[in-house]
CSV table of C-alpha atoms in Angstrom, one decimal:
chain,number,residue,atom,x,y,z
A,175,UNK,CA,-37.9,12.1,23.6
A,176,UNK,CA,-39.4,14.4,20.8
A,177,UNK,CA,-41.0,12.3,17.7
A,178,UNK,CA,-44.0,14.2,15.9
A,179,UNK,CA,-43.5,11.6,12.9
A,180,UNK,CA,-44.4,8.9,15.2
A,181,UNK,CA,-48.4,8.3,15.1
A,182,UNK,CA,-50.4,8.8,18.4
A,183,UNK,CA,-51.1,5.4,20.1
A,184,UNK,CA,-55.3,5.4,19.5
A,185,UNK,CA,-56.8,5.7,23.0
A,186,UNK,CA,-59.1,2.6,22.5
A,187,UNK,CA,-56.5,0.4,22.5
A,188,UNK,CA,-55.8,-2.0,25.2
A,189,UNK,CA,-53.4,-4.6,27.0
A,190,UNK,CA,-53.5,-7.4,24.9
A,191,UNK,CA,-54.4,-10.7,26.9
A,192,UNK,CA,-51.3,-13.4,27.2
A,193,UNK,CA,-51.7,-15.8,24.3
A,194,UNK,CA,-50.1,-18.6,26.8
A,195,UNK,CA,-52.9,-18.2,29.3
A,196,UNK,CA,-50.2,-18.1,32.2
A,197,UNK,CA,-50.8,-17.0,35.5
A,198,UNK,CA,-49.6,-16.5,38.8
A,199,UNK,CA,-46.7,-14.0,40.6
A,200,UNK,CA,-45.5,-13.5,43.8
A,201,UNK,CA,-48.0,-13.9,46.0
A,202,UNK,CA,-48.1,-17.5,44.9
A,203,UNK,CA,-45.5,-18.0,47.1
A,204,UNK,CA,-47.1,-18.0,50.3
A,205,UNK,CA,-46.0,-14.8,52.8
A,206,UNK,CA,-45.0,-12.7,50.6
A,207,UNK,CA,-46.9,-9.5,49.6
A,208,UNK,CA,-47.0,-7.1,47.0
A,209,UNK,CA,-47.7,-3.4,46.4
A,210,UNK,CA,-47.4,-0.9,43.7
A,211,UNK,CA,-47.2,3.1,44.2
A,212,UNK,CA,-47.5,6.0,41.6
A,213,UNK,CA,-46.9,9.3,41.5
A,214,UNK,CA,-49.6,10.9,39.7
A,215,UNK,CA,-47.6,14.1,38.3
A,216,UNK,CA,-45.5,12.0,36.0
A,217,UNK,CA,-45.3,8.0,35.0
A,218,UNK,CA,-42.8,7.1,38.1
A,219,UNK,CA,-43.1,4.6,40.9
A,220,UNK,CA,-42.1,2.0,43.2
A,221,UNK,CA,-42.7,-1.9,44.2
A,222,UNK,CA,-42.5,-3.4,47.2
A,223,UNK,CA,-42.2,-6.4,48.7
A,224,UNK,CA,-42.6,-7.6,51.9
A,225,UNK,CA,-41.3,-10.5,53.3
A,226,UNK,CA,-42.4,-12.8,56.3
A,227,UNK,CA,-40.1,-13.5,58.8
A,228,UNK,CA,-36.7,-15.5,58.3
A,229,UNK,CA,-36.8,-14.8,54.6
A,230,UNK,CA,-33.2,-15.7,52.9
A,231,UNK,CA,-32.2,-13.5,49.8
A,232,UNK,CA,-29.3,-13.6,47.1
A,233,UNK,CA,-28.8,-11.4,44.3
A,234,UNK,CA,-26.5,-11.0,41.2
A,235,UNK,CA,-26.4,-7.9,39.5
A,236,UNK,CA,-25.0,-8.3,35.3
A,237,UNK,CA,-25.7,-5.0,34.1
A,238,UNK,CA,-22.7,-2.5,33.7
A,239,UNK,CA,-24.9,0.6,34.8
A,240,UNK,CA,-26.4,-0.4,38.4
A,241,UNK,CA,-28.1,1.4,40.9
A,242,UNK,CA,-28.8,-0.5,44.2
A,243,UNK,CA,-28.9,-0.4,47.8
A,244,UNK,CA,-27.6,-3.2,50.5
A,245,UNK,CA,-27.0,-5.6,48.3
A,246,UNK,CA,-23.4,-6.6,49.2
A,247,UNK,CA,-25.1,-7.6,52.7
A,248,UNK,CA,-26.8,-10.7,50.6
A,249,UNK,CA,-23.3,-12.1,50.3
A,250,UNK,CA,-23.0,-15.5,51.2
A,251,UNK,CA,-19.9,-14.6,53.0
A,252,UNK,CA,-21.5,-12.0,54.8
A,253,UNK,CA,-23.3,-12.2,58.3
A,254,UNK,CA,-27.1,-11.1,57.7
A,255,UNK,CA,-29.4,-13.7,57.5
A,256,UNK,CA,-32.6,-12.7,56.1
A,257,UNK,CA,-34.5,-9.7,54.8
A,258,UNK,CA,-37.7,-8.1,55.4
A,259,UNK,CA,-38.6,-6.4,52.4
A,260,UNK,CA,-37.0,-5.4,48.8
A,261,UNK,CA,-37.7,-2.7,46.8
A,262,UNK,CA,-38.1,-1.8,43.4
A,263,UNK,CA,-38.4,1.9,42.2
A,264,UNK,CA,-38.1,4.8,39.2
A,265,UNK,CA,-36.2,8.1,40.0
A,266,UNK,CA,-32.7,6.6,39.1
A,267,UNK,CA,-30.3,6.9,42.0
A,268,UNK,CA,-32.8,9.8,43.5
A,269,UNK,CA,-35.5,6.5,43.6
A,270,UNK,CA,-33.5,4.7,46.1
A,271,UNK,CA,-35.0,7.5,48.9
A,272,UNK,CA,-38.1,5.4,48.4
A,273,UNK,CA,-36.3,2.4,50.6
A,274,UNK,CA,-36.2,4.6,53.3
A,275,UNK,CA,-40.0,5.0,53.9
A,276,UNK,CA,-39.9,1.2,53.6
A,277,UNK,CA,-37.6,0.9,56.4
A,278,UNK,CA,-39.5,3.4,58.5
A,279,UNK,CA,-42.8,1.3,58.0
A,280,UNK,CA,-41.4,-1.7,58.9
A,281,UNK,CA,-39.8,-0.1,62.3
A,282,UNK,CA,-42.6,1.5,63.7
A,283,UNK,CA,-44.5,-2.3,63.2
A,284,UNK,CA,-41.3,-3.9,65.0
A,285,UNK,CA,-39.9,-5.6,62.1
A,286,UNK,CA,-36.1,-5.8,62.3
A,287,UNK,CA,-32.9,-7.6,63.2
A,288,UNK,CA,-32.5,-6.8,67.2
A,289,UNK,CA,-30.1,-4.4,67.9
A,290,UNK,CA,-30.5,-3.9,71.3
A,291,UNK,CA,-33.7,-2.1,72.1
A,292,UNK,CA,-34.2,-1.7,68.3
A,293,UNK,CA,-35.3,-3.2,65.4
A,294,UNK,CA,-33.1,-2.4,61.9
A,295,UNK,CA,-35.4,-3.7,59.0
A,296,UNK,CA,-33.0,-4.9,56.5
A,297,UNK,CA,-34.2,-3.5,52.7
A,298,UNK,CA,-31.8,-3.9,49.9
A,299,UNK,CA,-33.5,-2.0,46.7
A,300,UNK,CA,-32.7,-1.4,43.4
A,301,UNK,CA,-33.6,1.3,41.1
A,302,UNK,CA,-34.5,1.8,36.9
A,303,UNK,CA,-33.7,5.3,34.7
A,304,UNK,CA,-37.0,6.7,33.8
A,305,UNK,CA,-36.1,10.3,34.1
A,306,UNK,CA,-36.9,11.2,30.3
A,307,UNK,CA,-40.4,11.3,30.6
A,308,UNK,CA,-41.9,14.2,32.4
A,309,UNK,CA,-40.7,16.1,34.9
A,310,UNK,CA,-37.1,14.9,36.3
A,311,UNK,CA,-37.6,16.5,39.6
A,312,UNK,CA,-40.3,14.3,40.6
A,313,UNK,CA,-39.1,10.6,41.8
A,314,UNK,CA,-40.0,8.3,44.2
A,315,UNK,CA,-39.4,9.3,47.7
A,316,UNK,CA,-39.7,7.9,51.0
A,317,UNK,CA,-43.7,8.6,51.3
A,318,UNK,CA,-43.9,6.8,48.2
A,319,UNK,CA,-42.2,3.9,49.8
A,320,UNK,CA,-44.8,3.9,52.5
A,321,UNK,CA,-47.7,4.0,50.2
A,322,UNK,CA,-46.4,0.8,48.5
A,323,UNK,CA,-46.2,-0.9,51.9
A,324,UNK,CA,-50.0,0.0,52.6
A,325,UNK,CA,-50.6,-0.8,49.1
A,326,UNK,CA,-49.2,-4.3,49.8
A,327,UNK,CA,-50.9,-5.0,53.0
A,328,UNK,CA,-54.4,-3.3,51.8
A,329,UNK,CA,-54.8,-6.5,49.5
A,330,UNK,CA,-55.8,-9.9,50.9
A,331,UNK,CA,-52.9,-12.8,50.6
A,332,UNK,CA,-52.6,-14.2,47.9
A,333,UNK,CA,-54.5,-11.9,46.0
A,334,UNK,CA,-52.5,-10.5,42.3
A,335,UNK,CA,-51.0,-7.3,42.4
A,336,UNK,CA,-52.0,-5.4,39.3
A,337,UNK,CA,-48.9,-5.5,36.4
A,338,UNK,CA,-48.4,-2.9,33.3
A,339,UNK,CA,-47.4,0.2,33.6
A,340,UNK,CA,-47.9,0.0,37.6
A,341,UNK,CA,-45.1,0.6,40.5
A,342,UNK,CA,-42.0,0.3,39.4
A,343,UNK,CA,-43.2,-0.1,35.9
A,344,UNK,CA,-44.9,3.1,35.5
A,345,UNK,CA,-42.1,5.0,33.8
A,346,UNK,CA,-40.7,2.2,31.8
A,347,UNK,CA,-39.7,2.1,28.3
A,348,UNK,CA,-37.6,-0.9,26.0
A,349,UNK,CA,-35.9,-0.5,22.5
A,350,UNK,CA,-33.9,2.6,23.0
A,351,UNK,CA,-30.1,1.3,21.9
A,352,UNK,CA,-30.4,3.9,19.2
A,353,UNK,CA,-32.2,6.4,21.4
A,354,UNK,CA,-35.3,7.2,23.0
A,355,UNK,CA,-37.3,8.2,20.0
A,356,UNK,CA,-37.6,5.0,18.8
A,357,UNK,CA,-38.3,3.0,21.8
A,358,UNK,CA,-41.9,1.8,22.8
A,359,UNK,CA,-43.4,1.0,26.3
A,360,UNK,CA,-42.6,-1.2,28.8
A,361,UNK,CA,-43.4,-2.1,32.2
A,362,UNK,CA,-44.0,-5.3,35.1
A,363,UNK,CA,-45.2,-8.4,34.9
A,364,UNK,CA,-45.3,-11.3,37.0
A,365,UNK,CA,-45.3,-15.7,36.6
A,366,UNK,CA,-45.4,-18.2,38.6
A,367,UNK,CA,-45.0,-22.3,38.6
A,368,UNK,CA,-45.3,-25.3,40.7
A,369,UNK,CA,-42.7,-28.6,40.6
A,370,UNK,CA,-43.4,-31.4,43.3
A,371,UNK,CA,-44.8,-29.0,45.9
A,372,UNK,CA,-42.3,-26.4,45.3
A,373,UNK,CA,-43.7,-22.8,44.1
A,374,UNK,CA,-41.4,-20.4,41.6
A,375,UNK,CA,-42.4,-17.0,40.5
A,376,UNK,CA,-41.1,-14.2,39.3
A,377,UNK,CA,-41.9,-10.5,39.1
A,378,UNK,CA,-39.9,-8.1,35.9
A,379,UNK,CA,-39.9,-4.5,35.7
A,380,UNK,CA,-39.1,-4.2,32.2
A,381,UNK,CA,-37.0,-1.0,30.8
A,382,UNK,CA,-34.5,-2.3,28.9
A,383,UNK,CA,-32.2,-0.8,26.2
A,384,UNK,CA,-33.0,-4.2,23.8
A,385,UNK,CA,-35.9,-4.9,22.3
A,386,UNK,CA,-38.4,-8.3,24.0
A,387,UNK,CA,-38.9,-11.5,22.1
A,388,UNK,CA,-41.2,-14.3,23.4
A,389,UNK,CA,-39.1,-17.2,23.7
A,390,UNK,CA,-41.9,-19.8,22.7
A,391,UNK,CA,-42.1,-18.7,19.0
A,392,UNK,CA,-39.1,-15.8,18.7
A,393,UNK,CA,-41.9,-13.5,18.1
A,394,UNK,CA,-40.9,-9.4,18.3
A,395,UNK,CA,-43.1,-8.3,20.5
A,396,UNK,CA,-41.8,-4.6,20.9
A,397,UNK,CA,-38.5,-2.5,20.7
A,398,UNK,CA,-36.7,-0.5,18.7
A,399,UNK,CA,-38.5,1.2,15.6
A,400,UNK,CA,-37.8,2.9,12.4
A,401,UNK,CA,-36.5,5.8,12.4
A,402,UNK,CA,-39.7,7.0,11.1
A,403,UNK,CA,-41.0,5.5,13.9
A,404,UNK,CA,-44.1,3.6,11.8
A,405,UNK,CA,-42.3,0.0,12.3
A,406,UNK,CA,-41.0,-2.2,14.7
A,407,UNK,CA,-37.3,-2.5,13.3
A,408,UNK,CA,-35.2,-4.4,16.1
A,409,UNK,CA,-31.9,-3.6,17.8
A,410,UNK,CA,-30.2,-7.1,16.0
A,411,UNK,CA,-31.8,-6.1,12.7
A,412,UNK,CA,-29.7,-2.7,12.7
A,413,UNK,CA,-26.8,-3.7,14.4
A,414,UNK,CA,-26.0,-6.2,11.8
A,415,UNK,CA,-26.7,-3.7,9.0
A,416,UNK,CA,-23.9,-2.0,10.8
A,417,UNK,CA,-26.2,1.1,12.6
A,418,UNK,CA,-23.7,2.6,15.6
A,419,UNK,CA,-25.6,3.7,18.8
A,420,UNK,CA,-24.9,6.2,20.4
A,421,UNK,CA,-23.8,6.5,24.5
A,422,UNK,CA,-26.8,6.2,26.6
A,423,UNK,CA,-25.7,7.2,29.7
A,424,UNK,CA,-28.7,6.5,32.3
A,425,UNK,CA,-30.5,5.1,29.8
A,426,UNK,CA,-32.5,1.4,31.1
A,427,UNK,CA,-32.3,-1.4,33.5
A,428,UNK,CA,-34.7,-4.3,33.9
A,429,UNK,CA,-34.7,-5.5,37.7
A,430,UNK,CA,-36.6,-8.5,38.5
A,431,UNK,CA,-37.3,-11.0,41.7
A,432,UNK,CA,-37.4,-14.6,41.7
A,433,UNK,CA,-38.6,-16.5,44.7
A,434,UNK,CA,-39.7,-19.9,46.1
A,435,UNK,CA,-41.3,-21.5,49.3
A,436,UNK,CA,-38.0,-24.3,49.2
A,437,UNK,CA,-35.7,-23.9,51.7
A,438,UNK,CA,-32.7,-22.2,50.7
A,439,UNK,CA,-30.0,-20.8,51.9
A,440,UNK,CA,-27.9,-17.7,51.2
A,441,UNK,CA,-25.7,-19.6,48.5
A,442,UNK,CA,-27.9,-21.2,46.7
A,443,UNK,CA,-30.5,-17.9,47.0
A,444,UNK,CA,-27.6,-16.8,45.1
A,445,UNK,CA,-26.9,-19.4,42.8
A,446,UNK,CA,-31.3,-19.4,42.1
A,447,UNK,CA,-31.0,-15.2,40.7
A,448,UNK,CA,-27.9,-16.4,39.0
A,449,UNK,CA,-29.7,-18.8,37.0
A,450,UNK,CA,-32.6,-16.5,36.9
A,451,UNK,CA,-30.7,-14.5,34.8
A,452,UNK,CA,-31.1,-16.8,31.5
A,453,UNK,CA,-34.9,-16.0,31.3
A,454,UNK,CA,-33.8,-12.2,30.6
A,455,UNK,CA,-31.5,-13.3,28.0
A,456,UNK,CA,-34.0,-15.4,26.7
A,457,UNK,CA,-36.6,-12.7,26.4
A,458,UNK,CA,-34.6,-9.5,25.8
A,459,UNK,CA,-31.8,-8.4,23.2
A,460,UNK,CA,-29.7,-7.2,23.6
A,461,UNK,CA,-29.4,-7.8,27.4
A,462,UNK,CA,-27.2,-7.4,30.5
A,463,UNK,CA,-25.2,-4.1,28.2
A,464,UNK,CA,-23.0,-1.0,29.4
A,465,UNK,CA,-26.4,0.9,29.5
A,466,UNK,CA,-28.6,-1.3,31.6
A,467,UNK,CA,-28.4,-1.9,35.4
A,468,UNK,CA,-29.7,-5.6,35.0
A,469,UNK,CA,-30.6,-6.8,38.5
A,470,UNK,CA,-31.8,-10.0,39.7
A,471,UNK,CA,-33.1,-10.5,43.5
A,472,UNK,CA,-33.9,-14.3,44.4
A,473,UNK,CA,-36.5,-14.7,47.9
A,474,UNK,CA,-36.5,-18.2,49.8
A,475,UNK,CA,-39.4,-18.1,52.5
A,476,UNK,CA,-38.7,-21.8,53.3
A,477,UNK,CA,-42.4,-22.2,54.3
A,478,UNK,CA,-43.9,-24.3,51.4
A,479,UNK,CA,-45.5,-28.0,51.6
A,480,UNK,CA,-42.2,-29.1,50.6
A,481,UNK,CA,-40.0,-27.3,53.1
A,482,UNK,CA,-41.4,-26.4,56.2
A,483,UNK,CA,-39.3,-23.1,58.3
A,484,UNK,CA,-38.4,-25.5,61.1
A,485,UNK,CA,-36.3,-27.8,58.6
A,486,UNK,CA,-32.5,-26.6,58.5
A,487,UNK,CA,-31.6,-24.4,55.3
A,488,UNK,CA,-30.7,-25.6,52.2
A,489,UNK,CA,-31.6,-28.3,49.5
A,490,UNK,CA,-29.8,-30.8,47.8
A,491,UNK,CA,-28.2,-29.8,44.0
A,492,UNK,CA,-30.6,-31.8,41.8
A,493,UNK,CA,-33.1,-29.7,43.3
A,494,UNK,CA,-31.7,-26.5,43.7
A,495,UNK,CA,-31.2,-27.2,39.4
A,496,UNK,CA,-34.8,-27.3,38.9
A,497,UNK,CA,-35.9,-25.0,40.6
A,498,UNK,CA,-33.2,-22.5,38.9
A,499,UNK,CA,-34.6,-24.1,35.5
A,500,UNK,CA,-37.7,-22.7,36.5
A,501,UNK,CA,-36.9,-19.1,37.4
A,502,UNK,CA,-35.1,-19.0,34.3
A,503,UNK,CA,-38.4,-20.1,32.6
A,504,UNK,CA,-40.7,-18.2,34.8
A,505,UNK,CA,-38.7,-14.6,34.8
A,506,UNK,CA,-38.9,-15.1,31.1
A,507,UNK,CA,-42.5,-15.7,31.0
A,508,UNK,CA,-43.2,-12.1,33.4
A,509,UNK,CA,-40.9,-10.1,30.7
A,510,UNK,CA,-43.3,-11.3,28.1
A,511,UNK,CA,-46.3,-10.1,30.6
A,512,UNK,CA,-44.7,-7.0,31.5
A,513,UNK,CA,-44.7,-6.3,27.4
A,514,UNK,CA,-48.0,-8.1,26.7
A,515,UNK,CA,-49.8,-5.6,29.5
A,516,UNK,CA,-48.1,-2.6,28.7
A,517,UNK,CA,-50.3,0.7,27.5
A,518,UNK,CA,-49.4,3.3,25.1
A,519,UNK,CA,-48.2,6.5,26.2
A,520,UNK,CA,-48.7,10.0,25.2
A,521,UNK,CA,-47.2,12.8,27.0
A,522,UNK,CA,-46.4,16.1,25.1
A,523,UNK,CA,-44.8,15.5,22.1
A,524,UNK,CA,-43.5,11.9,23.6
A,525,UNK,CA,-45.2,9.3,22.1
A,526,UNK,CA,-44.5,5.9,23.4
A,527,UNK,CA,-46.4,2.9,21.5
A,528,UNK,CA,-46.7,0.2,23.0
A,529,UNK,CA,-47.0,-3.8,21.8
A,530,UNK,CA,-50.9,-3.6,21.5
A,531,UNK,CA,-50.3,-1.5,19.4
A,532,UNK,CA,-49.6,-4.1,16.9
A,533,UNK,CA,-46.9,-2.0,14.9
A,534,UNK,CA,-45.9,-4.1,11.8
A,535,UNK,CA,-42.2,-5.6,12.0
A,536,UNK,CA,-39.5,-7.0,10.5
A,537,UNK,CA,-40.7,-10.6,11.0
């Protein structure tokens, strides 16, 4: 990831503040908590989140280059219920250690299925490639997975988990279909909505071989860059002037998690990250490629004004439509945050700029 042409991102420059004024994230949804860890010899991390009892999730994975961890148990057709936590990490496959210190905090509390005398915390996890910057040997480990846990209960419900380059997002970079020295930074970012007493929100860790777009005005907001690396040039732009990439074998992956207080079930937790899906093809292009492990994790707590845990699971279609709609909308709306809160990065010769940096591009 060598580019001395590339200017060094000034150090005064900061997160630019979302034009939309948006708010919200996860722990709008009532229950659920979440917490960030870093390791502090290289940009590397993991999120968790923790889930309160009789949680339902779904998942649908579109990328061609995943790395995951239980997720065929979310199945529909498959006998577990509900989850107690899901994880998001760095390290590539080596990240999904950090799952096991999830599970181990969550045992020695007594959160589990009942097997017996013990308690098997359920964590299916998913991990992102951000081995190019810094040391490779360092990646998130099961201590790490811990420290995200304490992170997560440390702050009060309901209280915002920080986003940009924070957890999960630490390591992250976008624009790299024609390789990593012309890619800028990425990282997470969260959104939230209500509808009619329902809550949606959504939560993107952003490292994505396409560039990011905001969907309200088609805007570039950050990607690929000249070669020179003074510009933001666009993935589309030199595709159709008929640029090849090259392979980029463990390259990206954006993961994400959508969730609601409705009470769903396992199918239609399902059918909700399915739909999810469209806000990262809203926000990010190319998306879902050979390259990128594109992973989408939907939460229904069921405990929201409008669907209380005692009610039986599931909700009728009409409903079930809206609230996708608004996943869709509101996963879009956290890529944009993830990219909107991102900081420049400098380490070595790697120089990552990010979108406050407020390269000139094509449009």
């Amino acid at each position: 990831m060598n580019e001395p042409a590339a200017p060094a991102p000034p150090a005064a420059h900061a997160p630019a503040a979302d034009p939309s004024g948006a708010g919200g994230g996860l722990h709008d949804v009532a229950g659920l908590r979440v917490g960030h860890a870093q390791d502090p010899r290289r940009p590397t991390g993991c999120t968790v989140v923790l889930c309160p009892p009789g949680c339902v999730a779904g998942v649908d994975v579109r990328g061609a280059a995943p790395g995951t961890r239980e997720t065929e148990l979310l199945s529909p057709l498959n006998t577990v219920a509900e989850v107690h936590a899901l994880l998001l990490a760095g390290g590539s496959a080596f990240g999904l250690d950090a799952a096991g210190g999830v599970v181990r905090w969550l045992e020695r509390r007594g959160i589990g299925i009942a097997v017996g005398p013990l308690r098997v915390p359920i964590v299916p996890a998913a991990i992102l490639f951000d081995l190019g910057l810094g040391d490779p040997a360092v990646r998130p480990d099961a201590a790490l997975g811990e420290a995200a846990c304490e992170d997560a209960v440390a702050r009060p419900p309901g209280t915002p988990a920080p986003e940009g380059n924070v957890g999960a997002g630490a390591g992250c970079s976008i624009g790299k279909l024609f390789g990593p020295t012309r890619a800028m930074r990425g990282g997470l970012g969260q959104a939230a909505q209500r509808w009619q007493g329902d809550t949606v929100a959504a939560l993107a860790v952003v490292n994505a071989v396409g560039d990011v777009r905001d969907p309200r005005d088609g805007r570039l907001l950050a990607g690929s860059r000249s070669a020179d690396g003074h510009r933001l040039e666009g993935c589309l732009a030199a595709l159709r002037r008929g640029e090849r990439p090259p392979t980029l074998v463990g390259a990206a992956t954006t993961l994400a998690i959508v969730a609601t207080d409705a009470p769903l079930d396992k199918a239609q937790a399902t059918r909700l990250a399915q739909m999810a899906h469209d806000g990262l093809a809203r926000a990010i292009e190319p998306v879902h490629t050979p390259f990128d492990g594109d992973t989408v994790f939907a939460l229904a707590t069921g405990a929201g004004p409008a669907g209380h845990r005692a009610a039986p699971r599931g909700v009728d279609p009409a409903r079930l439509a809206v609230l996708g709609a608004l996943a869709a909308d509101s996963l879009a709306e956290a890529v944009v945050r993830a990219i909107r809160r991102a900081a420049p990065l400098r380490l070595g010769e790697t120089v990552l700029p990010a979108a406050c940096d407020g390269l000139p591009g094509p449009d």
